[in-house]
Every structure is written in C-alpha cells, then in structure tokens.
Steps between C-alpha positions, in 0.01 A plus 500: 500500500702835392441795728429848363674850636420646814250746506614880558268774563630881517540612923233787407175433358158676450225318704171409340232498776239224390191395677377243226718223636851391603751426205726219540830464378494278160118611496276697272266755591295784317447785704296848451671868599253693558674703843697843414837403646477151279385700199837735543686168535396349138507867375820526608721152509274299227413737217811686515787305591713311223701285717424164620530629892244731456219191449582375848265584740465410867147387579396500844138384603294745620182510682305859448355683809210656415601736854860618396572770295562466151787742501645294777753174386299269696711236695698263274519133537886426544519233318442479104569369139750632244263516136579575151209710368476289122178678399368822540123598367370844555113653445350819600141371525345549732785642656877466464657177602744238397478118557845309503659160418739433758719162570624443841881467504628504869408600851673813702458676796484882556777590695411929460231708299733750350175695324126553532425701202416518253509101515678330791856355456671295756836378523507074533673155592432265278442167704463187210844438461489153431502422080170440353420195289269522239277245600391715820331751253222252435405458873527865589265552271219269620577655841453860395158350337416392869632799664226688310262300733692460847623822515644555843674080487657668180659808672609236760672317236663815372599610811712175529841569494654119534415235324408259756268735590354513176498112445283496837265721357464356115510143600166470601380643194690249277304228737154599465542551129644202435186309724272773296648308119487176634093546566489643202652228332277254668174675406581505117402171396455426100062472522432770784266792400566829538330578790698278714808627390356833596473383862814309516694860414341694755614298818852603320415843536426496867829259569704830396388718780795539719386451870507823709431674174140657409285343223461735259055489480531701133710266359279168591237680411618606098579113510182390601344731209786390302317091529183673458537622179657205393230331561278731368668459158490131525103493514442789281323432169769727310575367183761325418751775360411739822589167733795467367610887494383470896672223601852621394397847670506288838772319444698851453294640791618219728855585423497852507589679841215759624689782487530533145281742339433199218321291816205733526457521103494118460251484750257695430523368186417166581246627766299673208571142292296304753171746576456547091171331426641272206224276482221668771235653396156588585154282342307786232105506614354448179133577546389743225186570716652619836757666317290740254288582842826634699640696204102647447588541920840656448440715211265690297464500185856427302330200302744460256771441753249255699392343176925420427556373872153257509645367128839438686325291734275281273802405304696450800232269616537255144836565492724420838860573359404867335774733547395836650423801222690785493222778612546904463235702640509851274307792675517826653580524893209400797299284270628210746746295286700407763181384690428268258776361502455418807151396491633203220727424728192468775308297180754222476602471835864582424748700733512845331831716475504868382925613349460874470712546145459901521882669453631168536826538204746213661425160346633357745181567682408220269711265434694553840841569593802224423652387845829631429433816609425636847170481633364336196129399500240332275274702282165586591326239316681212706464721794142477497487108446651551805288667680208318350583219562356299188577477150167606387430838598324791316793757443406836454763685332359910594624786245676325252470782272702691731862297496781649454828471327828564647912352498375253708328352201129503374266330680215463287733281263511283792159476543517335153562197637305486762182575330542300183271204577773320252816530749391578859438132566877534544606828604805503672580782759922615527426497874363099490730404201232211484218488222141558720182426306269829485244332264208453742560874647187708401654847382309813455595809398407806595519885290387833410641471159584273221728807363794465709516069502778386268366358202636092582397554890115609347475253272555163784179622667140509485375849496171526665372940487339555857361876375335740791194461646143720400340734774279212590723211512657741769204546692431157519883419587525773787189343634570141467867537620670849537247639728456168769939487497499846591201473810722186624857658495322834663320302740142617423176310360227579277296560841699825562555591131295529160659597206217460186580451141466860399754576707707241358426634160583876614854371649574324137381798309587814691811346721642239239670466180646198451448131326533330768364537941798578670448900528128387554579250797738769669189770466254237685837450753481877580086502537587188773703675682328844568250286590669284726625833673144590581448133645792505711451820652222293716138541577288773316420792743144474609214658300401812508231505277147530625192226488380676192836468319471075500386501168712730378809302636315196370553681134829593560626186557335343204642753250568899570350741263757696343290776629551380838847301513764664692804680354758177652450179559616628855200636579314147441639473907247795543200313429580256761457181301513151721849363424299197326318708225761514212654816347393528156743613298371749214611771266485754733732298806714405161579831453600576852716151516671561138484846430370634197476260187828466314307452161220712400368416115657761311402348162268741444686803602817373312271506154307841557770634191590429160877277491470258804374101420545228743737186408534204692837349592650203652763547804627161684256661778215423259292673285462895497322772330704762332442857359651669249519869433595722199521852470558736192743867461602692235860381419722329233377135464643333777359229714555467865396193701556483908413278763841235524366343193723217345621450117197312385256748616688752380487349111111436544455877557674582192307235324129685636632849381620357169180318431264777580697760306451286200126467561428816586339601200217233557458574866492860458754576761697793483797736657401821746592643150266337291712235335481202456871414557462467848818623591533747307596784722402302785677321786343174663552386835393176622533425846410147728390604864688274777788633351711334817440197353658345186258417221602288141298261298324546137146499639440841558505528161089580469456692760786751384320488180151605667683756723636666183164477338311641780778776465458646198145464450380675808329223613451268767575172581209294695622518870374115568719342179892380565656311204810256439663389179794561263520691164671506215578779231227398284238521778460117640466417822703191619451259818635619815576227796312552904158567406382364755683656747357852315202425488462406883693829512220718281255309722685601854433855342191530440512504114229388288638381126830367383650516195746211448636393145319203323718221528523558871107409527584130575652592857211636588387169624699508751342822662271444778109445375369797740806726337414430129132578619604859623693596220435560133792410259604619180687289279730701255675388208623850388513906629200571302305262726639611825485840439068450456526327851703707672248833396130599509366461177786356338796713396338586158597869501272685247659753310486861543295725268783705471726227366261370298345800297910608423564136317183542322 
C-alpha cells in the first residue's frame, strides 16, 4: 500500500463559520454563505485570489444565537477542519449569497484570532500529522453523510485529537452497520414482494440511531411518506409509460439526500403523479327529462344553447365512448355564459372547473413549466384535473378572446392542442413529461368576440351566439332569479319588500343599457339595501294618525297616489307601517334610491332637425343604437368626419357623398347655392356622437346615406326608423353581420321599424316572436328603397316650378 504526502495547511487561515453541519476531513459538504463576514471571505479569498493558498479555508462549526449580536464574532469552537473551497456558485435572488463545494482535508486547532473584520482570521496548529491513505477518503465520507444526522456525536468525533480516541468513537458505527447489511441481506430473497422489502429496510433505519443521540422525528417522518408514495404508485391505475417514468423518480428520490434543492422537485412531482385522476371519473346522468327541467330551472330563455347541450346528452346516451365537443359561447357580457356553463356541468353531474384565460400571454400557463427550472409547475389544465379530481370534468375556459401574446410564447397556439378533439386524447404537459388523455374533458369556451380569436384556435370549436336578452326576458329573469338572490344575500323576504314588474321595466329602461343583467342585478342590489337600512333601524315609531286616517293608511300601503306619495322613501317610516307590511318599491322611491334616470328617450328630440338618422351597431357589449349627424357651410369642397371613426367607416362616407352627388339630379337635392354639385362651395361635416368611443365597420353605410339625404333636402327623417346595411357606389345595399343583436338594440329603444338589407331577412328567425311582433321591417335591396322607408311619403322630391318652367 504506497502512502501519499503529508498534508500542509498555511499557520494563518480565514475561518468559515458554518451552522449547516460539521465537515470532516476527507469529506464533502455543500454549504450556503449567506452571513456578511462569510460573504467578505469568498469576496475576498475565493473570487479574487489566483493562488492555490487562497482556496483554503478553515471551517469551524458554528451554532447561531439568535441573542448575540450580529456585529459580535460569536464564540468559536476550537477545534476545526482545514477545506479547499473546489466550487463556488453565486446568485443575487432573492438576495446575495454564495453556496460552496468544499472537501475536508485536515483538522487544526485555533491557537489565536489575529482578526475579526471584515472576516475572522486565526492563526493555527495543524493536528493530523499522520499520512493519509487513500482508502480513508471513502469512509470519511459516509461519516460526514451521518454527521449530517448526529450532529453533536460528529463534533465529538472532530474534536478527537488521537486516534484511539477516534477508533472508540467510529467503531460502534462500523458494528451496527455491518448488523444493519447483514438484515438486509437476509430480507432480500429472489420471490419476496416489494412490500416486504419495504419493511425489512426500515428496521435498518432505526439500527443507525446512535444511543444517547436524538431521533430525528422529520426525518422518519419524509421516510414514512417516502413508503407511502411508493405505494401509492404501485396501486395507481397510471398507464404504463407514467409507471414507468414514476418508478425511476423513486428510485432517484431514495438516493438523493434531503437537502438538495432537486429532493423537493422530484417530489412533488411524483406527489402530483399519484392524485392525477388517470382512469377516475365521474358516471354522466343521462336523463333527457330531468335535465331539460333544470336548465328551464337554471336559465331563461337561451334555447339554442339548451337545444345544443340536451343533443349532447341524447347522443351521449347511444353513444358511451363520445369524446367531449369543443363548445364556445359568443355573446356580449351578463347574459350568464359562465352560468351555463356551470349549469351543464350541474346537468351531467360532472365536477365543473372555471381557468380565467383573460391577459393570460405565457403558454406556459398551458402547457406548464419543464422541471428544470426553479419553481416549475404544471399548466392550468393539469392543475385543474387536479383539483377535480376526475378525468371527466366540464372545463370552462373564461375570455379566451382576451389571450395574450408575449416572449414567453403564445398561448392560444397551445391551446391548439388541447382543444383539437384529434390530439388531446394525448396531450402531454412539459411539467408531467407524460402523455394525459383530455378526450373525455367537456371544454367550453367562453367570449365577447369572434374578432380577436386566431383563425386555427376559432375554427377547433363549436360556436354557439348567446345574443342579449329583450326587456321582457329581463323582467321575467330579475323575477325568477336576480330579484330572490338579492332578498337572500340582503337578508330580507318578499314579506318586507315588493318590487312589481313595472318597476322592473322602469329599472331596464330608464337605469339600464346593456345586453345582458349585470348593471340590472346591481340596481335591484342597491333597492335591497336602502331597504334593509329601514328594517334594521328597528321597530316603526308608533302611529300618529287618527281613527279616521285607517283607511287612508289602508290605501297607502296598497299603492300611494303620486298625488299623495312622499318626496323619499324615508318618509314611508312616517306613516308608521307594521314592520310585516312590505315596502313597495315604485317609481317615485326609485327615484329617491337611484337618482334621476340615466336614460331618458331622446329619439325624438335627437330627430326634431334635418341631418340626424339613427344606425344601429354592434359592440362586444351587444347591440346599440347609433346617430349620425351632418351639417353644411359655405367652404371649398372638403369633407370632415369626427367621432374616433376607423378606416372602413371612413371609405363608406365617401362612398354616401359620392353616390348622392351623382344622383342628385333625380332626387332634386341641391347646394345652399342652388347646385346641384353638392359641394360646390360647400363644406360637409359628418360627425358620430360617443365620440370617446372608437367606431369602424361598413354598415353605417345607409344611414350616412339617409343623414345626407335628410341634409340637403330639408327634410326629416321619421324619428321611430334606425337602419343597418352596406352600400356600394352604384347604390346596393349588401348584408351586414349582428342583426340580431340590433334589432334587440332598436327594440331596447323604443323604435318602431327597421330597415335591414334583403339578404339579411333569414336571421330574422332568430329574433324573439314578441320582438318581430313590435317592430316593422323593411327589407332593402338598394338606396332607392331605403331612402322611401327611412322618410314620410317616400323621398320622391317633386320638382320646383322654378326649375321646371326654366328647362321648358
């Protein structure tokens, strides 16, 4: 056996205080600086010095008092180990701090500290001067491993300066390992299952305590959960590929000391592995019956949506393997897309799970992050298997017009994937690594607009239009469900509150513009709690009316004339109403709860000049009414259009002015000036009120037109007409998409005829019946015709005498 050199360390050395164990000599340890004097060490000695000497470090085991001052050198064990510092890895986040690679090469003793700061250095006697053999490395380094458990027997070692000593103190650990392997070796026989080897390792475990030691209770416990999971993974119904991915993830796990920052990773990993539902999943309730009666429950009206879920169903009940569709709800805010989601989740008796998708631009989010990197996680969509619990659920992916797109990728390209009935029965996560069938998963989509979906994303789902809701499908949803949530989450009943349906329909008119309830439910919130004020501020005072007054109370609690009914509803505590009559909410207590109405109809004001017609647009909020106004001046031709209007609009102005200059002639319209070049001498200015808010699209195209028309001819357009539809030069009028939406809008209004283009008469059908009874429509096929609509009489303008006696 050759001998190697004896070990010589320099008779100065900077000292390393460490609390995360005691370093051996021929041992191995990684340990983190974190301290300011051991920051000024590496600073200093590591990252500057060239020379071999400078990587020596004395490292002394310290244990921190959380009493002393941390300007103070605390007291310093005397005895320690010589190290060479052979890696050093820096990272400012979340603050500064190294972590370094150190290897154990002899012991000293600290004879004098020679300097505190910035970093202590101490002048030493080396002690090992006996010549190391090389196989001694091995066994220091299984000691150091157990030093990281006993740590006090391992400072006793270390502080061991002969070697009989040391023998005395080792020995017995050589013993019980040794009786540890040979019950090791005695359990593994060649047809044992695993889970008796399991139990034959752990009495191993326990043989390694040192006596007079402490058991270390964390440590059996991460073993215990260590067996767990191993037998979790055993009798999981993971496929094949993910049992095999597992099982090596143990076997690492096993290995792998708890310290490093890989331990946590791999566990959680496998944790996750084990509580996916691979093959769990919940029984559908297929009755067609019960299931039309809770959506009729749920919702109102939205048949076309209920019709598509019910057809789901009766398939589903022929067919046991069909995959889930690919669903995407398309309608304007509050019109409860998100609640029906939920309700078909309610239908089937599936677990439901809502991923909000709005700003999301990491696709990661998706597909998860690969678990090479820090604090890596799964995506969202294996997240909520997760949480569900099955592999079934109804997934409601909310917004998903509103991703975004950033460095960190695009993440409706990776929604590609998972919403493409063709490859999500094996989408694989980066997180998992592991293919996961989504094919059963019930997706729908929810948006406000088809616009901003990428063309690949829109075209792997079912589009299903939810459009807003008529003035009486809102009565008869804030009265079915709006106004009983808000008397429950107020704490009131229908015994101390009334509100009738023409106060319902004077909230939706005067208080309200919108497709869908939510503005509506909030109103009814506020009328709950003024009146839950007056109920909580206890017992009505006592009544001071006389005998005679009964009947007159009697009245006033039945309905107050608006003759009679107080300025508030504050003075309702005046009359001295028992606390169980209810407080009947009408126009008059609306007024004093909401203020003033926000909407007044204006239609009719709007109109009372030549140059203003009403269009009708489509927002993602729905449909709304529009007007348009156009004025004339003396000036050189030019035309002027305002109100944040977008290219498209833009060109369809210039299209009206060019089409009615060229047909002036046979409408008889002329210039302030007589001519019929109508801008000759003459400035136009068109203008689009809501002029906050941007406006584009070709079908304002007619009602430009009209507006121009009503212009120069002096006269006016009917006040109860609002139009839709597209032109061209020649005077045709072209389909326009949202009709419905506009007409609910022109409805909402007030309005009383609609002038839509021709081949946009087939989504009519899809208007409510009582709508299409309310309103008149006029199909147009060119200008001509919608000019005779949009006018009393017609727009035949008979010529002047004037004109007419100068061409003869």
């Amino acid at each position: 056996m050759s001998s190697v050199s004896p070990i010589q360390i320099p008779s100065r050395l900077p000292l390393l205080l460490t609390h995360e164990g005691v370093l051996l000599p021929g041992s191995t340890m990684r340990t983190s600086v974190d301290s300011a004097r051991n920051l000024q060490l590496v600073r200093s000695r590591l990252l500057k010095g060239t020379s071999l000497q400078s990587t020596i470090l004395g490292v002394i085991p310290n244990t921190p008092d959380p009493a002393s001052d941390a300007q103070d050198l605390p007291p310093l064990h005397r005895i320690g180990t010589a190290a060479l510092a052979v890696q050093v890895v820096g990272s400012n986040w979340p603050k500064p701090h190294y972590t370094l690679l150190i290897t154990g090469l002899c012991r000293f003793q600290i004879v004098q500290v020679l300097k505190e700061k910035p970093y202590p250095i101490a002048e030493v006697e080396q002690l090992d001067r006996l010549e190391e053999f090389p196989n001694t490395c091995k066994m220091r380094e299984e000691l150091g491993e157990l030093s990281e458990q006993f740590y006090k027997y391992a400072v006793q070692i270390l502080d061991a300066v002969s070697l009989e000593e040391r023998f005395k103190m080792t020995i017995p650990l050589l013993v019980r390992q040794i009786e540890g392997l040979k019950l090791l070796q005695k359990t593994r026989k060649p047809k044992q299952d695993d889970d008796k080897r399991v139990i034959a390792i752990r009495p191993i475990r326990r043989i390694t305590h040192i006596p007079g030691t402490l058991e270390d209770e964390d440590d059996d416990e991460d073993n215990d959960d260590i067996v767990m999971l191993e037998k979790k993974i055993r009798t999981s119904s993971m496929p094949e590929q993910a049992h095999k991915v597992c099982v090596k993830e143990i076997k690492r796990l096993k290995k792998m000391p708890q310290s490093m920052p890989e331990y946590a990773l791999t566990r959680n990993y496998l944790e996750l592995m084990v509580e996916l539902p691979w093959n769990k999943s919940t029984t559908d309730r297929l009755d067609i019956r019960a299931a039309r009666i809770l959506l009729d429950n749920d919702h109102y009206a939205m048949e076309k949506l209920k019709k598509r879920v019910l057809e789901y169903l009766a398939v589903r009940q022929l067919k046991n393997n069909l995959k889930g569709p690919i669903l995407c709800f398309v309608g304007p805010p509050g019109v409860g897309k998100t609640s029906v989601g939920r309700s078909v989740a309610k239908t089937l008796g599936r677990e439901f799970h809502r991923i909000a998708l709005g700003g999301v631009c990491d696709q990661s989010d998706i597909r998860g992050h690969r678990r090479t990197y820090v604090g890596s996680m799964p995506g969202r969509i294996i997240n909520g298997l997760k949480t569900v619990g099955v592999n079934n659920p109804v997934f409601l992916l909310d917004e998903v017009d509103k991703l975004g797109k950033s460095l960190q990728g695009d993440p409706a390209a990776a929604l590609l994937e998972v919403l493409d009935p063709e490859q999500n029965h094996n989408f694989t996560d980066h997180y998992l690594n592991v293919a996961f069938d989504l094919s059963q998963v019930l997706f729908i989509a929810t948006a406000n607009t088809t616009a901003t979906i990428p063309a690949a994303l829109l075209d792997r789902m079912e589009i299903i239009q939810v459009p807003g809701y008529t003035q009486e499908e809102k009565i008869e949803i804030a009265h079915r469900h709006l106004i009983p949530k808000q008397l429950e989450q107020h704490g009131l009943t229908p015994q101390q509150i009334q509100i009738p349906q023409v106060t319902t329909l004077d909230i939706i008119t005067r208080y309200t513009r919108e497709a869908g309830v939510r503005s509506l439910d909030r109103k009814l919130g506020a009328i709950c709690r003024a009146v839950a004020v007056k109920v909580a501020e206890g017992q009505p005072k006592e009544a001071k009316l006389e005998r005679s007054d009964v009947a007159e109370r009697e009245v006033c609690r039945e309905h107050i004339l608006e003759d009679e009914k107080p300025e508030s509803i504050s003075d309702t505590a005046e009359l001295a109403l028992p606390p169980e009559m209810p407080i009947l909410i009408d126009f008059h207590a609306l007024k004093d709860i909401l203020g003033p109405p926000m909407y007044e109809m204006e239609v009719s004001q709007r109109l009372s000049q030549p140059g203003v017609a009403i269009g009708l647009a489509w927002t993602p909020l729905g449909g709304e009414i529009m007007f348009v106004e156009a004025s004339r001046m003396d000036g050189e031709g030019q035309l002027t259009l305002t109100g944040q209007l977008g290219d498209v609009m833009k060109e369809s102005a210039h299209l009206a002015i060019s089409w009615l200059r060229s047909n002036a002639k046979k409408y008889q319209l002329t210039n302030a000036f007589g001519s019929f070049d109508l801008l000759d001498n003459t400035d136009i200015h068109l203008h689009f009120p809501a002029g906050a808010v941007t406006k584009d699209g070709p079908s304002a195209g007619v009602t430009i037109v009209t507006c121009l028309a009503s212009l120069f001819s002096g006269r006016l357009v009917r006040s109860d007409v609002a139009m839709t539809g597209e032109i061209t030069l020649r005077g045709l009028v072209l389909p326009v998409g949202g009709i419905k939406d506009k007409v609910l809008a022109a409805h909402r209004a007030g309005l009383k005829q609609v002038i839509i283009p021709r081949r946009n008469e087939k989504d009519l059908e899809g208007v409510p019946g009582n709508v299409r009874q309310d309103l008149s429509f006029v199909t147009a096929s060119c200008l001509d015709e919608v000019l005779n609509a949009a006018f009393d009489g017609g727009f035949t303008v008979k010529p002047r005498p004037g004109l007419l006696n100068s061409k003869l």
